[in-house]
mmCIF file of C-alpha atoms in Angstrom:
data_model
loop_
_atom_site.group_PDB
_atom_site.id
_atom_site.type_symbol
_atom_site.label_atom_id
_atom_site.label_comp_id
_atom_site.label_asym_id
_atom_site.label_seq_id
_atom_site.Cartn_x
_atom_site.Cartn_y
_atom_site.Cartn_z
ATOM 1 C CA MET O 448 131.545 113.308 35.541
ATOM 2 C CA ASN O 449 129.975 116.399 33.921
ATOM 3 C CA VAL O 450 131.884 118.474 31.366
ATOM 4 C CA PHE O 451 130.563 121.912 30.393
ATOM 5 C CA LYS O 452 131.789 124.055 27.502
ATOM 6 C CA GLY O 453 130.927 127.713 27.107
ATOM 7 C CA CYS O 454 131.298 131.023 28.894
ATOM 8 C CA ILE O 455 132.397 130.065 32.435
ATOM 9 C CA ILE O 456 132.369 133.208 34.605
ATOM 10 C CA GLN O 457 134.521 132.204 37.565
ATOM 11 C CA CYS O 458 134.142 135.314 39.774
ATOM 12 C CA ASP O 459 137.673 134.790 41.052
ATOM 13 C CA GLU O 460 140.017 137.623 41.958
ATOM 14 C CA ASN O 461 141.403 137.764 38.404
ATOM 15 C CA ASN O 462 137.998 138.144 36.744
ATOM 16 C CA SER O 463 138.692 134.928 34.828
ATOM 17 C CA VAL O 464 136.359 133.645 32.130
ATOM 18 C CA ALA O 465 137.116 130.052 31.161
ATOM 19 C CA LYS O 466 135.891 127.788 28.368
ATOM 20 C CA TYR O 467 135.554 124.476 30.225
ATOM 21 C CA LEU O 468 134.336 123.342 33.635
ATOM 22 C CA VAL O 469 134.426 119.738 34.856
ATOM 23 C CA GLU O 470 132.444 118.490 37.871
ATOM 24 C CA HIS O 471 132.925 115.168 39.644
ATOM 25 C CA ASP O 472 131.334 113.962 42.880
ATOM 26 C CA GLY O 473 129.981 117.419 43.642
ATOM 27 C CA LYS O 474 133.306 119.228 43.312
ATOM 28 C CA ILE O 475 134.961 121.227 40.540
ATOM 29 C CA VAL O 476 137.929 119.174 39.360
ATOM 30 C CA PHE O 477 138.925 121.307 36.378
ATOM 31 C CA VAL O 478 138.284 124.781 35.012
ATOM 32 C CA GLY O 479 140.262 126.291 32.156
ATOM 33 C CA ASN O 480 140.436 127.204 28.481
ATOM 34 C CA LYS O 481 141.886 123.924 27.167
ATOM 35 C CA LEU O 482 140.364 120.656 28.323
ATOM 36 C CA ASP O 483 142.860 118.207 29.839
ATOM 37 C CA ASP O 484 143.221 114.908 28.003
ATOM 38 C CA GLU O 485 141.929 112.900 30.967
ATOM 39 C CA TYR O 486 138.483 114.489 30.523
ATOM 40 C CA SER O 487 138.312 114.326 26.718
ATOM 41 C CA MET O 488 136.621 110.905 26.770
ATOM 42 C CA TYR O 489 133.513 112.238 28.541
ATOM 43 C CA PRO O 490 130.457 113.765 26.810
ATOM 44 C CA VAL O 491 130.520 117.551 26.694
ATOM 45 C CA THR O 492 127.504 119.757 27.418
ATOM 46 C CA ASP O 493 127.881 122.640 24.978
ATOM 47 C CA LEU O 494 126.309 125.781 26.418
ATOM 48 C CA GLU O 495 126.538 127.557 23.040
ATOM 49 C CA ASN O 496 125.482 131.175 23.788
ATOM 50 C CA LYS O 497 124.642 130.484 27.421
ATOM 51 C CA ALA O 498 126.861 131.070 30.440
ATOM 52 C CA ILE O 499 127.727 129.594 33.823
ATOM 53 C CA MET O 500 128.500 131.633 36.913
ATOM 54 C CA PRO O 501 128.616 130.828 40.661
ATOM 55 C CA SER O 502 125.271 130.573 42.405
ATOM 56 C CA PHE O 503 124.434 133.439 44.747
ATOM 57 C CA VAL O 504 125.181 133.601 48.458
ATOM 58 C CA ASN O 505 123.043 135.406 51.032
ATOM 59 C CA PRO O 506 125.343 136.479 53.880
ATOM 60 C CA TYR O 507 122.682 137.677 56.295
ATOM 61 C CA TYR O 508 119.108 136.575 56.909
ATOM 62 C CA GLN O 509 117.948 137.282 60.441
ATOM 63 C CA ILE O 510 114.913 135.324 61.582
ATOM 64 C CA SER O 511 112.975 137.104 64.291
ATOM 65 C CA LYS O 512 111.329 135.080 67.029
ATOM 66 C CA GLU O 513 108.213 137.194 66.534
ATOM 67 C CA GLY O 514 105.579 135.508 64.395
ATOM 68 C CA ILE O 515 107.402 132.188 64.065
ATOM 69 C CA SER O 516 107.015 129.501 66.691
ATOM 70 C CA VAL O 517 109.690 126.942 67.430
ATOM 71 C CA LEU O 518 107.398 124.231 66.045
ATOM 72 C CA SER O 519 106.608 126.102 62.805
ATOM 73 C CA PHE O 520 110.216 127.012 62.074
ATOM 74 C CA SER O 521 110.965 123.824 60.137
ATOM 75 C CA LYS O 522 108.244 124.538 57.553
ATOM 76 C CA PHE O 523 109.238 128.189 57.369
ATOM 77 C CA TYR O 524 112.840 127.177 56.749
ATOM 78 C CA LEU O 525 111.931 124.761 53.970
ATOM 79 C CA ASP O 526 109.779 127.457 52.343
ATOM 80 C CA THR O 527 112.731 129.855 52.297
ATOM 81 C CA VAL O 528 115.003 127.184 50.834
ATOM 82 C CA ASN O 529 112.602 126.541 47.956
ATOM 83 C CA LEU O 530 112.310 130.254 47.214
ATOM 84 C CA GLN O 531 116.059 130.730 47.322
ATOM 85 C CA LEU O 532 116.737 127.836 44.981
ATOM 86 C CA THR O 533 114.272 129.380 42.534
ATOM 87 C CA ASN O 534 116.371 132.521 42.567
ATOM 88 C CA GLY O 535 119.768 130.903 42.091
ATOM 89 C CA ILE O 536 120.850 131.032 45.721
ATOM 90 C CA SER O 537 122.650 127.983 47.092
ATOM 91 C CA PHE O 538 123.956 129.290 50.434
ATOM 92 C CA CYS O 539 122.264 131.275 53.204
ATOM 93 C CA ASN O 540 123.648 132.530 56.488
ATOM 94 C CA TYR O 541 120.708 132.341 58.910
ATOM 95 C CA ILE O 542 120.833 134.402 62.113
ATOM 96 C CA LEU O 543 118.431 132.894 64.655
ATOM 97 C CA GLU O 544 116.946 135.018 67.441
ATOM 98 C CA SER O 545 115.389 132.104 69.277
ATOM 99 C CA ASP O 546 116.152 128.511 70.263
ATOM 100 C CA PHE O 547 114.734 127.007 67.103
ATOM 101 C CA LEU O 548 115.241 123.345 66.366
ATOM 102 C CA ILE O 549 117.644 123.221 63.443
ATOM 103 C CA PRO O 550 115.868 121.308 60.661
ATOM 104 C CA GLY O 551 117.351 118.878 58.231
ATOM 105 C CA THR O 552 116.969 119.326 54.504
ATOM 106 C CA SER O 553 116.463 116.777 51.761
ATOM 107 C CA ASN O 554 118.625 118.606 49.229
ATOM 108 C CA ASP O 555 122.174 119.930 49.120
ATOM 109 C CA PHE O 556 121.277 123.527 49.961
ATOM 110 C CA HIS O 557 124.007 125.123 52.086
ATOM 111 C CA ALA O 558 122.452 126.564 55.244
ATOM 112 C CA ASN O 559 124.639 128.008 57.971
ATOM 113 C CA PHE O 560 122.758 128.541 61.249
ATOM 114 C CA CYS O 561 124.075 131.093 63.741
ATOM 115 C CA THR O 562 122.549 131.867 67.136
ATOM 116 C CA LEU O 563 122.811 135.125 69.036
ATOM 117 C CA PHE O 564 125.734 135.431 71.428
ATOM 118 C CA SER O 565 125.272 136.579 75.001
ATOM 119 C CA SER O 566 128.086 136.756 77.519
ATOM 120 C CA GLU O 567 125.540 135.919 80.238
ATOM 121 C CA LYS O 568 125.108 132.397 78.887
ATOM 122 C CA LYS O 569 127.892 130.024 79.804
ATOM 123 C CA LYS O 570 127.250 127.901 76.748
ATOM 124 C CA SER O 571 128.119 130.893 74.576
ATOM 125 C CA ARG O 572 131.775 130.380 75.401
ATOM 126 C CA ARG O 573 131.654 126.853 74.048
ATOM 127 C CA ASP O 574 129.422 127.343 71.029
ATOM 128 C CA GLU O 575 131.558 128.507 68.113
ATOM 129 C CA ASN O 576 128.675 129.103 65.692
ATOM 130 C CA GLN O 577 127.401 132.258 67.363
ATOM 131 C CA VAL O 578 127.320 135.897 66.321
ATOM 132 C CA PHE O 579 126.718 139.174 68.127
ATOM 133 C CA VAL O 580 124.044 141.404 66.544
ATOM 134 C CA VAL O 581 123.226 144.910 67.753
ATOM 135 C CA ASP O 582 121.730 148.195 66.516
ATOM 136 C CA MET O 583 124.203 151.066 66.742
ATOM 137 C CA GLY O 584 121.480 153.352 68.046
ATOM 138 C CA GLN O 585 120.984 151.076 71.054
ATOM 139 C CA ILE O 586 124.626 150.623 72.019
ATOM 140 C CA GLN O 587 125.466 151.651 75.571
ATOM 141 C CA ASP O 588 128.524 151.017 77.726
ATOM 142 C CA SER O 589 127.251 147.550 78.638
ATOM 143 C CA ASN O 590 126.848 146.686 74.948
ATOM 144 C CA VAL O 591 130.384 147.865 74.183
ATOM 145 C CA GLN O 592 131.716 145.622 76.942
ATOM 146 C CA GLU O 593 129.782 142.706 75.494
ATOM 147 C CA LEU O 594 131.147 143.536 72.032
ATOM 148 C CA GLU O 595 134.656 143.330 73.449
ATOM 149 C CA ILE O 596 133.891 139.984 75.102
ATOM 150 C CA ALA O 597 132.375 138.648 71.869
ATOM 151 C CA HIS O 598 135.467 139.692 69.926
ATOM 152 C CA LYS O 599 137.867 138.109 72.421
ATOM 153 C CA LEU O 600 135.906 134.859 72.154
ATOM 154 C CA GLY O 601 136.108 134.975 68.347
ATOM 155 C CA LYS O 602 132.432 135.755 67.708
ATOM 156 C CA GLN O 603 131.545 137.612 64.530
ATOM 157 C CA ILE O 604 129.887 140.992 65.161
ATOM 158 C CA PHE O 605 127.116 142.526 63.031
ATOM 159 C CA ILE O 606 126.192 146.160 63.765
ATOM 160 C CA HIS O 607 123.048 147.608 62.147
ATOM 161 C CA VAL O 608 123.201 151.297 61.143
ATOM 162 C CA ASP O 609 120.618 153.601 59.569
ATOM 163 C CA SER O 610 122.430 156.951 59.278
ATOM 164 C CA ASP O 611 125.807 158.471 58.427
ATOM 165 C CA SER O 612 126.519 159.261 62.061
ATOM 166 C CA TYR O 613 125.701 155.721 63.207
ATOM 167 C CA PHE O 614 127.866 154.320 60.436
ATOM 168 C CA ASP O 615 130.795 156.435 61.629
ATOM 169 C CA MET O 616 130.139 155.371 65.219
ATOM 170 C CA ALA O 617 130.046 151.707 64.231
ATOM 171 C CA VAL O 618 133.343 152.013 62.368
ATOM 172 C CA SER O 619 134.881 153.850 65.330
ATOM 173 C CA THR O 620 133.616 151.253 67.824
ATOM 174 C CA LEU O 621 134.898 148.292 65.825
ATOM 175 C CA SER O 622 138.176 150.041 65.006
ATOM 176 C CA LYS O 623 138.868 150.626 68.696
ATOM 177 C CA ILE O 624 138.173 146.983 69.523
ATOM 178 C CA LEU O 625 140.307 145.758 66.644
ATOM 179 C CA SER O 626 143.183 148.176 67.219
ATOM 180 C CA ASP O 627 143.746 146.588 70.639
ATOM 181 C CA SER O 628 143.602 143.069 69.203
ATOM 182 C CA LYS O 629 145.913 140.868 67.172
ATOM 183 C CA ASN O 630 142.961 139.122 65.507
ATOM 184 C CA ASN O 631 141.447 141.152 62.666
ATOM 185 C CA GLU O 632 140.285 138.152 60.640
ATOM 186 C CA ILE O 633 136.974 137.398 62.398
ATOM 187 C CA GLY O 634 135.031 139.384 59.795
ATOM 188 C CA HIS O 635 133.086 141.943 61.825
ATOM 189 C CA THR O 636 130.480 143.539 59.569
ATOM 190 C CA ILE O 637 128.310 146.647 59.386
ATOM 191 C CA VAL O 638 124.756 146.040 58.124
ATOM 192 C CA VAL O 639 123.445 149.140 56.331
ATOM 193 C CA ASP O 640 119.662 149.455 56.677
ATOM 194 C CA SER O 641 119.175 152.865 55.021
ATOM 195 C CA SER O 642 120.933 155.496 52.903
ATOM 196 C CA ILE O 643 124.515 156.395 53.750
ATOM 197 C CA HIS O 644 126.152 159.337 51.982
ATOM 198 C CA ASP O 645 129.432 160.552 53.454
ATOM 199 C CA VAL O 646 131.627 157.569 54.307
ATOM 200 C CA ASP O 647 135.332 157.188 55.023
ATOM 201 C CA PHE O 648 136.224 153.623 54.086
ATOM 202 C CA LYS O 649 139.867 153.755 55.218
ATOM 203 C CA SER O 650 139.259 152.248 58.652
ATOM 204 C CA CYS O 651 136.988 149.581 57.169
ATOM 205 C CA ARG O 652 139.809 148.508 54.896
ATOM 206 C CA LYS O 653 142.472 148.764 57.597
ATOM 207 C CA PHE O 654 140.594 146.542 60.060
ATOM 208 C CA ASN O 655 138.887 144.217 57.545
ATOM 209 C CA ILE O 656 135.400 145.473 58.428
ATOM 210 C CA GLY O 657 132.842 144.208 55.916
ATOM 211 C CA ILE O 658 129.656 145.922 54.772
ATOM 212 C CA ILE O 659 126.297 144.353 53.918
ATOM 213 C CA LEU O 660 123.626 146.435 52.187
ATOM 214 C CA LYS O 661 120.224 145.378 53.473
ATOM 215 C CA ASN O 662 117.418 147.654 52.367
ATOM 216 C CA ASP O 663 114.284 147.875 50.271
ATOM 217 C CA PHE O 664 116.397 149.787 47.707
ATOM 218 C CA SER O 665 113.786 152.413 46.934
ATOM 219 C CA LYS O 666 114.523 155.239 44.518
ATOM 220 C CA ASP O 667 115.712 157.368 47.416
ATOM 221 C CA PHE O 668 118.257 154.815 48.643
ATOM 222 C CA TYR O 669 121.878 155.893 48.286
ATOM 223 C CA PHE O 670 125.180 154.258 49.102
ATOM 224 C CA PRO O 671 128.539 155.078 47.453
ATOM 225 C CA ILE O 672 128.975 151.544 46.169
ATOM 226 C CA GLY O 673 131.660 152.545 43.668
ATOM 227 C CA ASN O 674 133.803 154.287 46.281
ATOM 228 C CA CYS O 675 133.361 151.329 48.615
ATOM 229 C CA ILE O 676 134.543 148.778 46.067
ATOM 230 C CA ARG O 677 137.471 150.912 44.896
ATOM 231 C CA SER O 678 138.542 151.228 48.539
ATOM 232 C CA ASN O 679 138.890 147.420 48.590
ATOM 233 C CA VAL O 680 136.256 147.076 51.294
ATOM 234 C CA LEU O 681 134.408 143.763 51.397
ATOM 235 C CA LEU O 682 130.932 144.724 50.155
ATOM 236 C CA SER O 683 127.988 142.346 49.949
ATOM 237 C CA PHE O 684 124.211 142.342 49.636
ATOM 238 C CA ALA O 685 121.548 140.649 51.706
ATOM 239 C CA LEU O 686 119.367 139.118 49.006
ATOM 240 C CA GLU O 687 116.129 139.584 50.915
ATOM 241 C CA LYS O 688 114.842 142.220 48.532
ATOM 242 C CA MET O 689 117.355 143.552 46.065
ATOM 243 C CA PRO O 690 116.125 145.166 42.845
ATOM 244 C CA TYR O 691 118.326 144.641 39.848
ATOM 245 C CA GLU O 692 117.633 148.202 38.701
ATOM 246 C CA TYR O 693 119.757 149.469 41.574
ATOM 247 C CA LEU O 694 122.711 147.368 40.435
ATOM 248 C CA LEU O 695 122.159 148.247 36.784
ATOM 249 C CA ASN O 696 122.083 151.940 37.664
ATOM 250 C CA SER O 697 125.398 151.578 39.491
ATOM 251 C CA ILE O 698 126.930 150.010 36.371
ATOM 252 C CA LEU O 699 125.604 152.737 34.067
ATOM 253 C CA SER O 700 125.967 155.647 36.490
ATOM 254 C CA ALA O 701 127.955 158.733 35.556
ATOM 255 C CA ASP O 702 128.465 159.431 39.264
ATOM 256 C CA ASP O 703 131.940 158.154 40.189
ATOM 257 C CA SER O 704 130.836 157.446 43.762
ATOM 258 C CA LEU O 705 128.248 154.979 42.430
ATOM 259 C CA LYS O 706 129.793 153.653 39.235
ATOM 260 C CA THR O 707 131.042 150.080 39.265
ATOM 261 C CA SER O 708 131.515 147.190 36.855
ATOM 262 C CA LEU O 709 129.533 144.058 36.109
ATOM 263 C CA PHE O 710 132.366 141.898 37.444
ATOM 264 C CA GLU O 711 132.459 143.826 40.722
ATOM 265 C CA ILE O 712 128.708 143.357 41.143
ATOM 266 C CA PHE O 713 129.098 139.628 40.521
ATOM 267 C CA ARG O 714 131.845 139.436 43.150
ATOM 268 C CA CYS O 715 129.621 141.185 45.693
ATOM 269 C CA LEU O 716 126.845 138.646 45.096
ATOM 270 C CA THR O 717 129.091 135.589 45.173
ATOM 271 C CA TYR O 718 132.634 135.579 46.556
ATOM 272 C CA ASN O 719 132.302 138.588 48.876
ATOM 273 C CA SER O 720 129.122 137.188 50.399
ATOM 274 C CA ALA O 721 130.796 133.814 50.892
ATOM 275 C CA LYS O 722 133.802 135.439 52.556
ATOM 276 C CA ILE O 723 131.593 137.257 55.062
ATOM 277 C CA CYS O 724 130.144 133.822 55.914
ATOM 278 C CA HIS O 725 133.665 132.319 56.155
ATOM 279 C CA ALA O 726 132.660 129.990 53.323
ATOM 280 C CA GLU O 727 134.904 131.313 50.543
ATOM 281 C CA ASN O 728 137.032 128.165 50.532
ATOM 282 C CA TYR O 729 134.221 126.044 49.153
ATOM 283 C CA VAL O 730 131.616 128.363 47.519
ATOM 284 C CA GLY O 731 131.486 131.822 45.946
ATOM 285 C CA SER O 732 133.671 131.256 42.886
ATOM 286 C CA LEU O 733 134.217 128.551 40.291
ATOM 287 C CA GLU O 734 137.648 127.188 41.123
ATOM 288 C CA LYS O 735 139.171 123.729 41.376
ATOM 289 C CA GLY O 736 138.373 122.011 44.664
ATOM 290 C CA LYS O 737 135.254 124.028 45.458
ATOM 291 C CA PHE O 738 131.686 122.761 45.413
ATOM 292 C CA ALA O 739 130.108 122.692 41.950
ATOM 293 C CA ASP O 740 127.495 125.299 42.868
ATOM 294 C CA PHE O 741 126.532 127.353 39.844
ATOM 295 C CA VAL O 742 123.708 128.709 37.721
ATOM 296 C CA ILE O 743 123.250 128.454 33.960
ATOM 297 C CA LEU O 744 122.117 131.710 32.372
ATOM 298 C CA ASN O 745 120.218 131.827 29.082
ATOM 299 C CA GLN O 746 122.865 134.148 27.647
ATOM 300 C CA SER O 747 126.236 135.512 28.597
ATOM 301 C CA PRO O 748 126.057 138.862 30.415
ATOM 302 C CA TYR O 749 129.375 139.751 28.781
ATOM 303 C CA ALA O 750 127.909 139.266 25.293
ATOM 304 C CA CYS O 751 124.892 141.577 25.549
ATOM 305 C CA ASP O 752 124.394 145.298 25.888
ATOM 306 C CA LYS O 753 124.381 146.530 29.477
ATOM 307 C CA GLU O 754 120.936 148.017 28.949
ATOM 308 C CA LYS O 755 119.622 144.516 28.147
ATOM 309 C CA LEU O 756 121.048 142.731 31.177
ATOM 310 C CA SER O 757 117.548 142.555 32.623
ATOM 311 C CA ASP O 758 116.646 140.066 29.867
ATOM 312 C CA ILE O 759 118.997 137.439 31.280
ATOM 313 C CA LYS O 760 117.261 134.490 32.946
ATOM 314 C CA ILE O 761 118.359 131.731 35.272
ATOM 315 C CA GLU O 762 117.670 128.473 33.444
ATOM 316 C CA LYS O 763 119.172 125.939 35.842
ATOM 317 C CA VAL O 764 120.728 125.775 39.300
ATOM 318 C CA PHE O 765 123.320 123.196 40.298
ATOM 319 C CA ILE O 766 124.385 122.475 43.873
ATOM 320 C CA LYS O 767 127.253 120.040 44.411
ATOM 321 C CA GLY O 768 126.841 119.045 40.791
ATOM 322 C CA ASN O 769 123.167 118.153 41.148
ATOM 323 C CA GLU O 770 120.567 120.020 39.109
ATOM 324 C CA MET O 771 117.880 121.611 41.258
ATOM 325 C CA SER O 772 114.325 122.355 40.166
ATOM 326 C CA VAL O 773 113.844 126.049 39.361
ATOM 327 C CA LEU O 774 111.320 128.194 37.516
ATOM 328 C CA ASN O 775 112.347 129.745 34.235
ATOM 329 C CA GLN O 776 111.916 133.301 35.407
ATOM 330 C CA SER O 777 113.952 136.422 35.016
ATOM 331 C CA ALA O 778 116.879 136.602 37.399
ATOM 332 C CA ILE O 779 116.012 140.247 37.717
ATOM 333 C CA SER O 780 112.382 139.600 38.616
ATOM 334 C CA ALA O 781 113.528 137.088 41.182
ATOM 335 C CA LEU O 782 115.659 139.652 42.948
ATOM 336 C CA ILE O 783 113.037 142.365 42.706
ATOM 337 C CA SER O 784 110.308 140.174 44.195
ATOM 338 C CA GLY O 785 112.358 139.555 47.326
ATOM 339 C CA VAL O 786 113.732 136.058 47.493
ATOM 340 C CA PHE O 787 112.596 135.458 51.062
ATOM 341 C CA LYS O 788 109.088 136.866 50.781
ATOM 342 C CA ARG O 789 106.512 134.333 51.931
ATOM 343 C CA LYS O 790 103.442 133.714 49.803
#
């Protein structure tokens, strides 16, 4: 039984900040502002000026068959796990392009492995853990038919786009498929690979189409993150290479299309990402019954100036209540360096 006292940032839908969190057998058994009597007999870890928030979730990491052999995949996978743990990530949604042997892991890291769906393979109809991935620029009539088959079989669809026109086409394609269906809860998602400027989010909201930003986030990158969030569209980030400056700029921005809040950014990195992975019932927020997956920050982000958020560091990472080994580096530097970059 572990009892923590301090700033507990839950990242739930109410933007709750609690005073106590209790973990037992890898699960959160209590979170609130007044500790229940049944837990008062246990030692309390006082965080003082530090804070706890959910560990991060990466909703999309596609592993290309190029450059990685089936035999070398196990080592590659373990390397990525170690790097992710260092950066406060406890869950990754791997998209496999080849028939890799799924490795085991010696820690509690949450790895969800998805293989590419193809209607030509009979086994695809039986394998539930498959997704359909396609570039919008390469979609032809045959691809649309396969998209429809994938949807009918309950497969999650990811469409990559790299322009405003392709984004609109992706929304239109998915909207047509979903408008003729009674099942809009699969979580089809558009993966944005480059700047998008003029976006109508109404259809995304109507048909529960999610959005993942996956880019090098250079100075020229633009996406109306503020408009997206205010439209109640499920927005997330692939944590492959995400500079904190981009997020900080969106918090401080005077441009309404970009401006967002610290809480909304946290939700994108945690709960929203978990929901895209269909894992929101056990990770992504600090709530009773979920896994005790969280990070301890060296100071509360709600107690410092926004301009100094880059000084916040990840001190410890817990997965299922177990402390993982991490480096005491800046959470910002971790994101900037690209959490999946191989040394």
